[in-house]
Short mmCIF file of C-alpha atoms and ligand atoms in Angstrom, two decimals:
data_model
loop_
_atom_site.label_atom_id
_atom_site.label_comp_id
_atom_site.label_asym_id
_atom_site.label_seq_id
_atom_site.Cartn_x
_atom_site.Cartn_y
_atom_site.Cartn_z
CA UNK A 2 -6.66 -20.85 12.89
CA UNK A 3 -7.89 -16.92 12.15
CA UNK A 4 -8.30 -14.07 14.27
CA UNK A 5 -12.04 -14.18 13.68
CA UNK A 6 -11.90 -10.45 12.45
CA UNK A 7 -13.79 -11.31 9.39
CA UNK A 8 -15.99 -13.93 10.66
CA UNK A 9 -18.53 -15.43 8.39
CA UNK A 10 -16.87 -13.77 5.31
CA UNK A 11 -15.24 -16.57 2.84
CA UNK A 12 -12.91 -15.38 -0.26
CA UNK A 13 -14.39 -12.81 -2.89
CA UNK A 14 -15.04 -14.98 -6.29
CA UNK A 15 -15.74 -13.50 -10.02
CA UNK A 16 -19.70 -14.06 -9.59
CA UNK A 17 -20.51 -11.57 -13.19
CA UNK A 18 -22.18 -8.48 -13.62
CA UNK A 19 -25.86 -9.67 -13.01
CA UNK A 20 -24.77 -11.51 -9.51
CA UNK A 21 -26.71 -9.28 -6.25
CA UNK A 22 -23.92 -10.63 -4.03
CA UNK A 23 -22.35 -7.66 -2.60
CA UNK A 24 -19.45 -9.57 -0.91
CA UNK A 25 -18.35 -11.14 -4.85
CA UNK A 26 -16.76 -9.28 -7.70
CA UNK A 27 -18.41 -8.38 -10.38
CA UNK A 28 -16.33 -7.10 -12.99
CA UNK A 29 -13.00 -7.88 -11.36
CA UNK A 30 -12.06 -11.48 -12.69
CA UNK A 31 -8.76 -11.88 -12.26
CA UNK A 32 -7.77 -14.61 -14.93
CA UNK A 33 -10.07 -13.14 -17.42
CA UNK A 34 -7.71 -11.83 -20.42
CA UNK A 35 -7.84 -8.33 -21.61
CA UNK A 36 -5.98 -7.26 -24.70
CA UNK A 37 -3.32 -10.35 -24.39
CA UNK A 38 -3.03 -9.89 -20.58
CA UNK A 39 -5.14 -10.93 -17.41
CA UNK A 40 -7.00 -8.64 -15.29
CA UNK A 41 -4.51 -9.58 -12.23
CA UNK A 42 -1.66 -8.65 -14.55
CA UNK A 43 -2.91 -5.68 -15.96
CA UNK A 44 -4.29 -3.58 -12.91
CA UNK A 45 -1.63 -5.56 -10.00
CA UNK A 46 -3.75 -4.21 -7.23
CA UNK A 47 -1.94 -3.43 -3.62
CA UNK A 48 -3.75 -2.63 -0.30
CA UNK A 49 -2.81 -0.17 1.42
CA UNK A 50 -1.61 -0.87 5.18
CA UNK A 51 -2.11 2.47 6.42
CA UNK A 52 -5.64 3.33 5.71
CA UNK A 53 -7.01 -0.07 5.93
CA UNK A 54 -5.20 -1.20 9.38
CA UNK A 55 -3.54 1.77 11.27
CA UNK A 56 -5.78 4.65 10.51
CA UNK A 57 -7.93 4.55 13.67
CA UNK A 58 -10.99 6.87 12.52
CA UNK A 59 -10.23 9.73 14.01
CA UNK A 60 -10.45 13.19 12.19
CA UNK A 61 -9.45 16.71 12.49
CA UNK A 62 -12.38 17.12 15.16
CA UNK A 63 -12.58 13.92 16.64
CA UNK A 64 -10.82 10.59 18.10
CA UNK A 65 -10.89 6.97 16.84
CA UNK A 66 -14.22 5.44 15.71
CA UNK A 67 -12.53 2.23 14.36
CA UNK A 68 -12.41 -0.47 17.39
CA UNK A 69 -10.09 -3.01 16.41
CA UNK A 70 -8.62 -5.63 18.64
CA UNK A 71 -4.83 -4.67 17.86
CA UNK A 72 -5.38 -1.40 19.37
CA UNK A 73 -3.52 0.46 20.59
CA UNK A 74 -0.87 0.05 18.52
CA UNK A 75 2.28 0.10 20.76
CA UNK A 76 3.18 -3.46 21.22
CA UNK A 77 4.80 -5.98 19.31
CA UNK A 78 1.95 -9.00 19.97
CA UNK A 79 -0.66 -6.24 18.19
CA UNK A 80 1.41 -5.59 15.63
CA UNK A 81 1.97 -9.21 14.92
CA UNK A 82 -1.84 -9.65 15.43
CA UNK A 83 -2.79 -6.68 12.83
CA UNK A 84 -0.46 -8.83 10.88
CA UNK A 85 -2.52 -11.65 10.78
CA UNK A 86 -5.64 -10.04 9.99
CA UNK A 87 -4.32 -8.11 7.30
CA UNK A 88 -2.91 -11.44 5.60
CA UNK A 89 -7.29 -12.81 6.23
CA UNK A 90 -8.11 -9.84 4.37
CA UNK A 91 -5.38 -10.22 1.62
CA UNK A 92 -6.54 -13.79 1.59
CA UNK A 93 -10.95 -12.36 1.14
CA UNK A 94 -9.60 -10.32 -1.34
CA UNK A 95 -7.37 -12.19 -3.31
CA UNK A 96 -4.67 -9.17 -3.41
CA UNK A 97 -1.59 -9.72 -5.02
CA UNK A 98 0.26 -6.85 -3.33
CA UNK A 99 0.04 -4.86 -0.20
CA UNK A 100 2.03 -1.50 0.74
CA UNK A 101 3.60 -0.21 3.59
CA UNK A 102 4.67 2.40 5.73
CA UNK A 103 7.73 1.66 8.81
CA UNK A 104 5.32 3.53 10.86
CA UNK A 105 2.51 1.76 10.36
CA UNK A 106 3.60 -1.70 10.75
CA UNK A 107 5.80 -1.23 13.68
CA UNK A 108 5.46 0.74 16.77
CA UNK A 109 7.78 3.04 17.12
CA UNK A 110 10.91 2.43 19.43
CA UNK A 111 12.67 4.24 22.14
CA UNK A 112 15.57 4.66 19.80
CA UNK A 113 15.90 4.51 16.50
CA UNK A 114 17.94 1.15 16.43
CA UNK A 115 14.62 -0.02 18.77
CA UNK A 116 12.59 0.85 16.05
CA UNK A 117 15.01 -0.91 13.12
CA UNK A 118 15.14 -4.00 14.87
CA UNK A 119 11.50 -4.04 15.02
CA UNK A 120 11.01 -3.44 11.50
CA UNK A 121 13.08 -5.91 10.90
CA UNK A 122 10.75 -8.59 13.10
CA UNK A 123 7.70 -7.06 11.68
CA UNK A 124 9.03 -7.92 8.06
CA UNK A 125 10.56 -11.46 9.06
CA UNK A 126 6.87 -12.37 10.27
CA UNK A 127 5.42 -11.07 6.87
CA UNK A 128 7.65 -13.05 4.94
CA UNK A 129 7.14 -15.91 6.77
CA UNK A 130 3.11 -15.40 6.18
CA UNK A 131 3.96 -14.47 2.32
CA UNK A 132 5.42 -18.37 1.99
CA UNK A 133 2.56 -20.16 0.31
CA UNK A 134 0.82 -17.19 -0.83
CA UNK A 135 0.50 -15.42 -3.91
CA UNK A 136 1.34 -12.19 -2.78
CA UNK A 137 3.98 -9.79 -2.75
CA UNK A 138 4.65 -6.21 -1.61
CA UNK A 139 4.10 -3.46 -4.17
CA UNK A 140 6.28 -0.76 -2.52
CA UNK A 141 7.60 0.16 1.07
CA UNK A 142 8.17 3.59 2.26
CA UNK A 143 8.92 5.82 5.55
CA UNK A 144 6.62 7.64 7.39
CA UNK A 145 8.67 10.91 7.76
CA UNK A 146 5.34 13.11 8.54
CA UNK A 147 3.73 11.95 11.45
CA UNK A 148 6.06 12.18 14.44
CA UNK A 149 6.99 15.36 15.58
CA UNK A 150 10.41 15.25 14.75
CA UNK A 151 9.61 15.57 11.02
CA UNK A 152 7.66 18.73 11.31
CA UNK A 153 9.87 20.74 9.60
CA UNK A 154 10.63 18.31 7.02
CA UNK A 155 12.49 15.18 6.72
CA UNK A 156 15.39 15.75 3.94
CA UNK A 157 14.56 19.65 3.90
CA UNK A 158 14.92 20.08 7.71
CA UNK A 159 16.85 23.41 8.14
CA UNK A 160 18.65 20.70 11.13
CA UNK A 161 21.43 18.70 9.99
CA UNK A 162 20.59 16.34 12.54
CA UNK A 163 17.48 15.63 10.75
CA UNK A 164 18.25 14.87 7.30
CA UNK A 165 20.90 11.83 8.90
CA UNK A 166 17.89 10.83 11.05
CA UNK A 167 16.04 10.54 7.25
CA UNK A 168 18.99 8.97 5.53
CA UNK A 169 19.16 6.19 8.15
CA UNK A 170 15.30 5.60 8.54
CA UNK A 171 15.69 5.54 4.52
CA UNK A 172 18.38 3.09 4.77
CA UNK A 173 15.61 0.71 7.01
CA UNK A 174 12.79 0.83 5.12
CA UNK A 175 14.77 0.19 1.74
CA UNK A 176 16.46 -2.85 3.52
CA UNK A 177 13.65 -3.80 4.36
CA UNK A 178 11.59 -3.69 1.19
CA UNK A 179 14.94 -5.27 -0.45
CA UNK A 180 14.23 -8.35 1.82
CA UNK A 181 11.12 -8.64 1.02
CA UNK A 182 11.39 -8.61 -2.93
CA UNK A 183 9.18 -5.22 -3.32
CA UNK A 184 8.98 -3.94 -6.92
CA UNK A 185 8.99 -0.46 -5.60
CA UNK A 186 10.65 2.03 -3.15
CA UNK A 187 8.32 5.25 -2.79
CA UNK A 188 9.27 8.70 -1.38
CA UNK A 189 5.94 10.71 -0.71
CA UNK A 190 7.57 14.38 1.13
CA UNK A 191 4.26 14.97 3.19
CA UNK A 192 6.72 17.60 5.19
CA UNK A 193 9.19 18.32 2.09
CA UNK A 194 7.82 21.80 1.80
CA UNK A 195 7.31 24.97 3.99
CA UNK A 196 4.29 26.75 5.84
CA UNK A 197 5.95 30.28 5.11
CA UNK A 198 8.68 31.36 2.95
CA UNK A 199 9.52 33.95 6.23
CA UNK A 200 11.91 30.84 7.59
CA UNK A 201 12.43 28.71 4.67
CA UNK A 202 15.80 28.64 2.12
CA UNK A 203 14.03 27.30 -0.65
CA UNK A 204 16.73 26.98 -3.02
CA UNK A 205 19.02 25.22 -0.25
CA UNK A 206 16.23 23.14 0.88
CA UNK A 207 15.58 21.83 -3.04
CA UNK A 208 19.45 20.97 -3.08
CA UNK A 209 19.56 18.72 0.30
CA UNK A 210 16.52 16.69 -1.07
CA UNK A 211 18.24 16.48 -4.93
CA UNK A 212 20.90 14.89 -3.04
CA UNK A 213 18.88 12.62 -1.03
CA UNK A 214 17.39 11.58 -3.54
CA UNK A 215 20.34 10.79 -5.21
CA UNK A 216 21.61 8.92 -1.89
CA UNK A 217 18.80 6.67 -2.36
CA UNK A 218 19.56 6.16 -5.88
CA UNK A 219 23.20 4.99 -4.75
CA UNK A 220 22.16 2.93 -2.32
CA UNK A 221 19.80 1.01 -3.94
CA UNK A 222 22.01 -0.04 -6.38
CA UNK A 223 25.11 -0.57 -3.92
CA UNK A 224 22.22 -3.18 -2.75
CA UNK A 225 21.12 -4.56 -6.11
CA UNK A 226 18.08 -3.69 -5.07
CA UNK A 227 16.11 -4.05 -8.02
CA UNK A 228 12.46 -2.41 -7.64
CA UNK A 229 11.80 1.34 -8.84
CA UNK A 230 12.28 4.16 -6.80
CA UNK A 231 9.50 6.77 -6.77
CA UNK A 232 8.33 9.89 -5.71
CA UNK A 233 4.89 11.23 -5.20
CA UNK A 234 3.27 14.08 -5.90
CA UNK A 235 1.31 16.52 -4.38
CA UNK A 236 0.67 20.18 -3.75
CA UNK A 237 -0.27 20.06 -0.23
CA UNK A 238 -1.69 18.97 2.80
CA UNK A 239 -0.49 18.47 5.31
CA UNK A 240 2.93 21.56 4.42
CA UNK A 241 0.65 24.47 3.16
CA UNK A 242 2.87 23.88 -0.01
CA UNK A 243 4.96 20.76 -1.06
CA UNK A 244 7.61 20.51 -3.54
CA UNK A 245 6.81 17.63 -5.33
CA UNK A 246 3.83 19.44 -6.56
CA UNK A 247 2.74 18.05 -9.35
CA UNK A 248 3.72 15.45 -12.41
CA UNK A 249 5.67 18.26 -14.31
CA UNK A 250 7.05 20.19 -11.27
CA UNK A 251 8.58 16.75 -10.21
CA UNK A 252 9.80 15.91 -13.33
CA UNK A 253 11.65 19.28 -13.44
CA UNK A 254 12.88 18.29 -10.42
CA UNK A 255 14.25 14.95 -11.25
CA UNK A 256 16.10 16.31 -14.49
CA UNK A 257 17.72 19.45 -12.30
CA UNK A 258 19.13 16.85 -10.17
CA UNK A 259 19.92 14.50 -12.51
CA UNK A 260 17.82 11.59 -11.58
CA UNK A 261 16.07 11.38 -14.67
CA UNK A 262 16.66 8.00 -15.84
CA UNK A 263 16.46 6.44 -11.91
CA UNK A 264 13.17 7.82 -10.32
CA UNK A 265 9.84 7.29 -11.65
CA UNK A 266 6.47 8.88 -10.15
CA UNK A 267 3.53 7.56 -8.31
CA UNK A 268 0.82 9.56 -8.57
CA UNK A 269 -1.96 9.79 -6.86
CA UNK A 270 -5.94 10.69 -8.03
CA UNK A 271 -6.73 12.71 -4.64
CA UNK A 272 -3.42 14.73 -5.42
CA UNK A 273 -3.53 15.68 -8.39
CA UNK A 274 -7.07 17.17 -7.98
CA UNK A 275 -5.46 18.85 -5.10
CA UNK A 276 -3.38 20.05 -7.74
CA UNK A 277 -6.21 21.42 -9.85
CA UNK A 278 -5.40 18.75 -12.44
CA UNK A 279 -7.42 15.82 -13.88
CA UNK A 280 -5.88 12.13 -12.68
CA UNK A 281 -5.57 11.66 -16.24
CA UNK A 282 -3.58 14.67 -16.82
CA UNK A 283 -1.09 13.50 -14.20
CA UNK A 284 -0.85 10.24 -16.12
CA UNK A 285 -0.08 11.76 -19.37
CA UNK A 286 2.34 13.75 -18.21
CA UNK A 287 4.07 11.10 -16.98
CA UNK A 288 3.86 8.81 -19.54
CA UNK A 289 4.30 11.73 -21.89
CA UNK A 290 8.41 11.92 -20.77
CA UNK A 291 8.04 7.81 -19.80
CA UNK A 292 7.93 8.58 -15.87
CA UNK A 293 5.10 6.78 -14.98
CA UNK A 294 5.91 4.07 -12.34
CA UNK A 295 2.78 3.14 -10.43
CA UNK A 296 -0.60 4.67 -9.48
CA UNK A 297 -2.81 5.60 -6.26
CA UNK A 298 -6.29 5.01 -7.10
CA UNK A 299 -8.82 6.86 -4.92
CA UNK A 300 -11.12 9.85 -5.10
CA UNK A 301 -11.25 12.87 -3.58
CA UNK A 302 -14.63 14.77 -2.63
CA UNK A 303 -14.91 17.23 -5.13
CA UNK A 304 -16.75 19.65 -2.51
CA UNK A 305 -14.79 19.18 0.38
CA UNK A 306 -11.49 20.24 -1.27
CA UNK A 307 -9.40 17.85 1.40
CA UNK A 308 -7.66 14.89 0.67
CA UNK A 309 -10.27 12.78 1.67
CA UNK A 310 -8.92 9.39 0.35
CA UNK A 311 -12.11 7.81 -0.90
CA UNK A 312 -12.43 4.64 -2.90
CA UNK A 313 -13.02 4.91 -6.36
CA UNK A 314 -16.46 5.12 -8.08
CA UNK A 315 -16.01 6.91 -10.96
CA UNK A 316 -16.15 4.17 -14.03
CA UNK A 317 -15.61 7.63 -17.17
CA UNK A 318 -12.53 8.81 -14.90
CA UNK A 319 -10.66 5.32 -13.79
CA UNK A 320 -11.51 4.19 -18.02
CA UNK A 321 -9.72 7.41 -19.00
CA UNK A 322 -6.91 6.76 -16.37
CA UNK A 323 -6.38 3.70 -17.61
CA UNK A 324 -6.55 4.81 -21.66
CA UNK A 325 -3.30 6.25 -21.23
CA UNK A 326 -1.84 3.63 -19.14
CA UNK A 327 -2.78 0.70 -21.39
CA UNK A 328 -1.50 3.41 -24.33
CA UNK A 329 1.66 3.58 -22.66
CA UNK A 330 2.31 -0.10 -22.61
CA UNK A 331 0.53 -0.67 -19.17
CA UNK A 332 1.79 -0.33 -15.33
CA UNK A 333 5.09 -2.22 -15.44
CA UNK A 334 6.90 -3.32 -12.03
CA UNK A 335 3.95 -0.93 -10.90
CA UNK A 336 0.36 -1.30 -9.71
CA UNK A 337 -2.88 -0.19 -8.51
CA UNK A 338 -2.70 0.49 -4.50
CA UNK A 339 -5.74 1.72 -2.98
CA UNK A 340 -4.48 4.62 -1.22
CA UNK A 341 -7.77 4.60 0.45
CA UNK A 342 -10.01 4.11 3.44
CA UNK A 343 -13.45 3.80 5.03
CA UNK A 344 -15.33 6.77 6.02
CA UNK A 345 -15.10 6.88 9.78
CA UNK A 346 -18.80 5.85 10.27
CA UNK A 347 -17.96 2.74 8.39
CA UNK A 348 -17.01 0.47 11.08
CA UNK A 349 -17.49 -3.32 10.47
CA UNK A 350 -14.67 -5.89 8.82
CA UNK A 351 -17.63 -6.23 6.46
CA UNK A 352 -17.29 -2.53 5.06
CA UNK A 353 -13.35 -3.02 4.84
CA UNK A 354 -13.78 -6.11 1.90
CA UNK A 355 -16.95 -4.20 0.27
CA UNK A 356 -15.04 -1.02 -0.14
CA UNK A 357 -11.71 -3.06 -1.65
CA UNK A 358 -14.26 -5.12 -3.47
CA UNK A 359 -15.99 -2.20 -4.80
CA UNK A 360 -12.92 -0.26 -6.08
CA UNK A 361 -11.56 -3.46 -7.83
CA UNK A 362 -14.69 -3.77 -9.43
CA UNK A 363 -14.43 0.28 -10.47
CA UNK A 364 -11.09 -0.30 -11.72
CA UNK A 365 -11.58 -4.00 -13.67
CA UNK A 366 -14.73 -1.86 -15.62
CA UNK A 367 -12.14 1.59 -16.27
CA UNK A 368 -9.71 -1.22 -17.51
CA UNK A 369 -12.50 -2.82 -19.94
CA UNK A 370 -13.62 0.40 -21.13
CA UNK A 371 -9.77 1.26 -21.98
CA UNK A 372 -8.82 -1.48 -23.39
CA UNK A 373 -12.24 -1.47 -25.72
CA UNK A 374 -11.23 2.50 -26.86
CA UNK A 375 -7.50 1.16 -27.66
CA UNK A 376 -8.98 -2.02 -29.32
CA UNK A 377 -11.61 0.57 -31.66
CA UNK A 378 -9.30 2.81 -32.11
CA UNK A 379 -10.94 5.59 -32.45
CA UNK A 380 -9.76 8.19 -30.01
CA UNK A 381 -6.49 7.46 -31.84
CA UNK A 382 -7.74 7.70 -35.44
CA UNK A 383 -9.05 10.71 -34.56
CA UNK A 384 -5.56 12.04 -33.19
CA UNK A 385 -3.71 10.34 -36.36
CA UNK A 386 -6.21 12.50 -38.62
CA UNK A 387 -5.58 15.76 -35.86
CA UNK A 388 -2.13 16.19 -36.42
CA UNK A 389 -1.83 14.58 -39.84
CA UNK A 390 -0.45 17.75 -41.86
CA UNK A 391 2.90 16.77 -39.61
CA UNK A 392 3.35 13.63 -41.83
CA UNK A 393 4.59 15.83 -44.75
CA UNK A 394 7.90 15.83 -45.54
CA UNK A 395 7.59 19.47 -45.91
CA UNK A 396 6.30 19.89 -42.41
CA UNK A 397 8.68 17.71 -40.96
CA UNK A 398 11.13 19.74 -42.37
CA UNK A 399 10.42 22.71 -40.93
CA UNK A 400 11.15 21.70 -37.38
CA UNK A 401 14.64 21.78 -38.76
CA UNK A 402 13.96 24.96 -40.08
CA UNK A 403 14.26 28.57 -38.64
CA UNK A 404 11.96 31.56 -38.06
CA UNK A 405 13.49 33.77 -41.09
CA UNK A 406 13.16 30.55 -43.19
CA UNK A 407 9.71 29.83 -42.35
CA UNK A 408 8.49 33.41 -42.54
CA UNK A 409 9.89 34.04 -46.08
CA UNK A 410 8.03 30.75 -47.17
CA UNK A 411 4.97 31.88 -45.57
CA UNK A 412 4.77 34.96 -47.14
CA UNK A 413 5.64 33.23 -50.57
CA UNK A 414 3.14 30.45 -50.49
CA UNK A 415 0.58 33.53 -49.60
CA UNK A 416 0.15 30.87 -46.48
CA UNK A 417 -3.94 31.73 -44.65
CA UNK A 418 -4.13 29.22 -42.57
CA UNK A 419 -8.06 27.64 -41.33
CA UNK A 420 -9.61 26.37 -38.25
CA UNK A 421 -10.54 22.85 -38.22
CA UNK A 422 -13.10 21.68 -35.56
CA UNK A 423 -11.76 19.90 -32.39
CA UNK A 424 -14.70 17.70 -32.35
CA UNK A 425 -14.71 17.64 -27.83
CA UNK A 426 -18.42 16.84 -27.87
CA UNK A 427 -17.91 13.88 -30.69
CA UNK A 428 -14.76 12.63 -28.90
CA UNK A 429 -17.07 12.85 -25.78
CA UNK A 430 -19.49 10.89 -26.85
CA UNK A 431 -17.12 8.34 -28.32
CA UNK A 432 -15.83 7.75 -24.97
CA UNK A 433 -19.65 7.22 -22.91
CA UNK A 434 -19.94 4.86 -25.45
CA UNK A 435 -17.71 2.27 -23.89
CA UNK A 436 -18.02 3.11 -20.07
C1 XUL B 27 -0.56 10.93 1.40
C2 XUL B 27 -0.21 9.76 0.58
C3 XUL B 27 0.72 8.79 1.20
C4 XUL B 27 1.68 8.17 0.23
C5 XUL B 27 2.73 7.32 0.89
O1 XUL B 27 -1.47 11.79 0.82
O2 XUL B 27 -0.69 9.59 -0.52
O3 XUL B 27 -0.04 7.82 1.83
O4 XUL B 27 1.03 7.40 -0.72
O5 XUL B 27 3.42 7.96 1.89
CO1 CO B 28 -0.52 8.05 -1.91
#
């Protein structure tokens, strides 16, 4: 028996590029192989609890527009019943992995054991709907922004009290991913960061969340948990300025407190335009010091300069997102979770499957596109032949070199070195060639 949330709508199936079927994938076929690999395997997309089934519509200047039968969300028989109808639409959609937030699966308790136990419950009823089903959680995660408590930060709190009442909601959400075989554990510091320096210890702050970061480290493996632990960027919104800021900025981070070789990143498209970066950047960075651990695929408006969490629809930007994924060997015990929801006008269970629908389709075409460049080859012969006065012994050498060396060969050689072209608008053109 079903809720009846999606009434009428049967399972999304491949129906090809020339189908006028709005409700059926067009691109997105998930057994269809792409460079050795299916499409399911490659992009391993995850829906994303939060925006699809607990965000209630409102926004900064109004209430809910969503009506959904499991609200409000402050009992255990909605919770369970939001439960089922995310598994229908995991079912429509043929998703392989979902993520979650504590907060948004559970309400919260009185106490904080209250709210454990119920996470606990919550999870037991998943896993008892994830028997028979080809589908497994991508990453859990705490929600240590929302509440009030967490306004000053969760790890960062100048109150002691706070960063134990982190640790221990940590500890939850990480048993509780454990249990449930997720691949990933995520850390996204929405409140890890200051509104003004005036009150903040900056330095001291950094330190307490290096070490609970490390904490986390510890405890997964005192677990055997075996998923990756990462952190998320971003620069801000909602703390005016957040210290995971960016790819690099966390990276720094990571090696400062020696967590190098534990924590990976997720990053995010919305952030890192927040960011003033490309998505791609983000991912090259990453993959640049082999950090990359998973992605959040969405779009921001590019007038609006918020966050606005959009699904994707940009086929050049997800194919060059994906260029230096596939390039890096592909996602990994990662994925592709649509960190992203409806606009609030869009109200109907219809517009919740045509907006996953649609971004799967985005992504399945960036994929193609990628994997068409890397089969080619010519964005890469065209970077061999860029830097290929580096494959001569004698330039190789002179990274061993020193400046006093290389200056007395320069001037001996008479060395007057000339531009060569950096052929953007060719390379450009290569590229709208294949998306
Ligand atoms: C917020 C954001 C979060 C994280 C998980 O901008 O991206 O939803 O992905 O906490
Ligand atoms: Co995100």
């Amino acid at each position: 028996m079903t809720t009846g949330f999606f009434e009428g709508l049967t399972p999304a199936t491949f129906e090809g590029a020339d189908s006028t079927n709005p409700m059926a994938f067009h691109h997105y076929n998930p057994d269809e192989m792409v460079m050795g690999k299916s499409m399911k395997e490659h992009l391993r997309f995850a829906v994303a609890y939060w925006h699809s089934f607990a965000w209630e519509g409102g926004d900064p200047f109004g209430g809910p527009t969503f009506e959904r039968p499991w609200h409000p969300q402050d009992d255990m028989g909605r919770a369970k019943m939001k439960a089922d109808v995310a598994f229908e639409m995991f079912d429509l959609l043929q998703a392989p992995f979902f993520c979650w937030h504590d907060a948004d699966i559970r309400p919260e308790g009185d106490t904080l054991a209250e709210s454990i136990a119920r996470l606990d419950e919550i999870t037991d009823y998943f896993m008892a709907k994830m028997e028979g089903r080809d589908i497994g959680l991508l990453w859990g995660t705490a929600n240590m922004f929302s509440h009030r408590r967490w306004m000053s930060g969760a790890s960062t709190n100048p109150d002691p009290d706070l960063f134990a009442y982190a640790a221990a909601t940590v500890k939850s959400c990480i048993d509780a991913t454990h249990k449930m075989g997720g691949q990933n554990y995520v850390l996204w510091g929405g409140r890890e960061g200051y509104e003004t320096l005036l009150n903040t210890d900056m330095g001291r702050e950094l330190d307490h969340m290096g070490r609970f970061l490390n904490m986390v480290v510890e405890y997964k493996h005192k677990i055997g948990f075996k998923g990756q632990i990462l952190v998320e960027p971003k620069p801000q919104e909602p703390s005016k300025h957040q210290y995971d800021y960016d790819a690099a900025t966390c990276i720094g981070f990571l090696r400062k407190y020696g967590l190098e070789g534990e924590v990976k990143l997720n990053l995010e498209q919305g952030h890192a335009i927040l960011a003033g970066h490309s998505f791609e950047h983000e991912i090259a960075v990453a993959t640049a010091d082999g950090m990359l651990g998973s992605i959040d695929m969405n779009r921001n408006d590019y007038q609006s300069g918020w966050d606005t969490d959009q699904f994707p629809n940009n086929v050049p930007e997800v194919a060059l997102c994906y260029y230096h994924i596939l390039k890096a060997g592909g996602l990994g015990q990662g994925g592709t979770n649509f960190d992203a929801k409806l606009r609030r006008q869009s109200l109907d269970p219809h517009d919740l499957i045509a907006a996953h629908i649609g971004g799967m389709d985005i992504c399945a075409r960036g994929l193609k596109a990628a994997a068409a460049m890397i089969t080619d080859g010519g964005l890469e012969n065209a970077l061999t032949k860029r830097y290929d006065g580096w494959d001569a012994p004698a330039a190789k050498a002179m990274l061993d070199s020193d400046l006093a060396s290389i200056s007395a060969d320069v001037l001996a050689r008479g060395l007057d070195p000339q531009p060569r072209s950096g052929r953007q608008e060719m390379l450009e053109n290569y590229v709208s060639r294949f998306v």
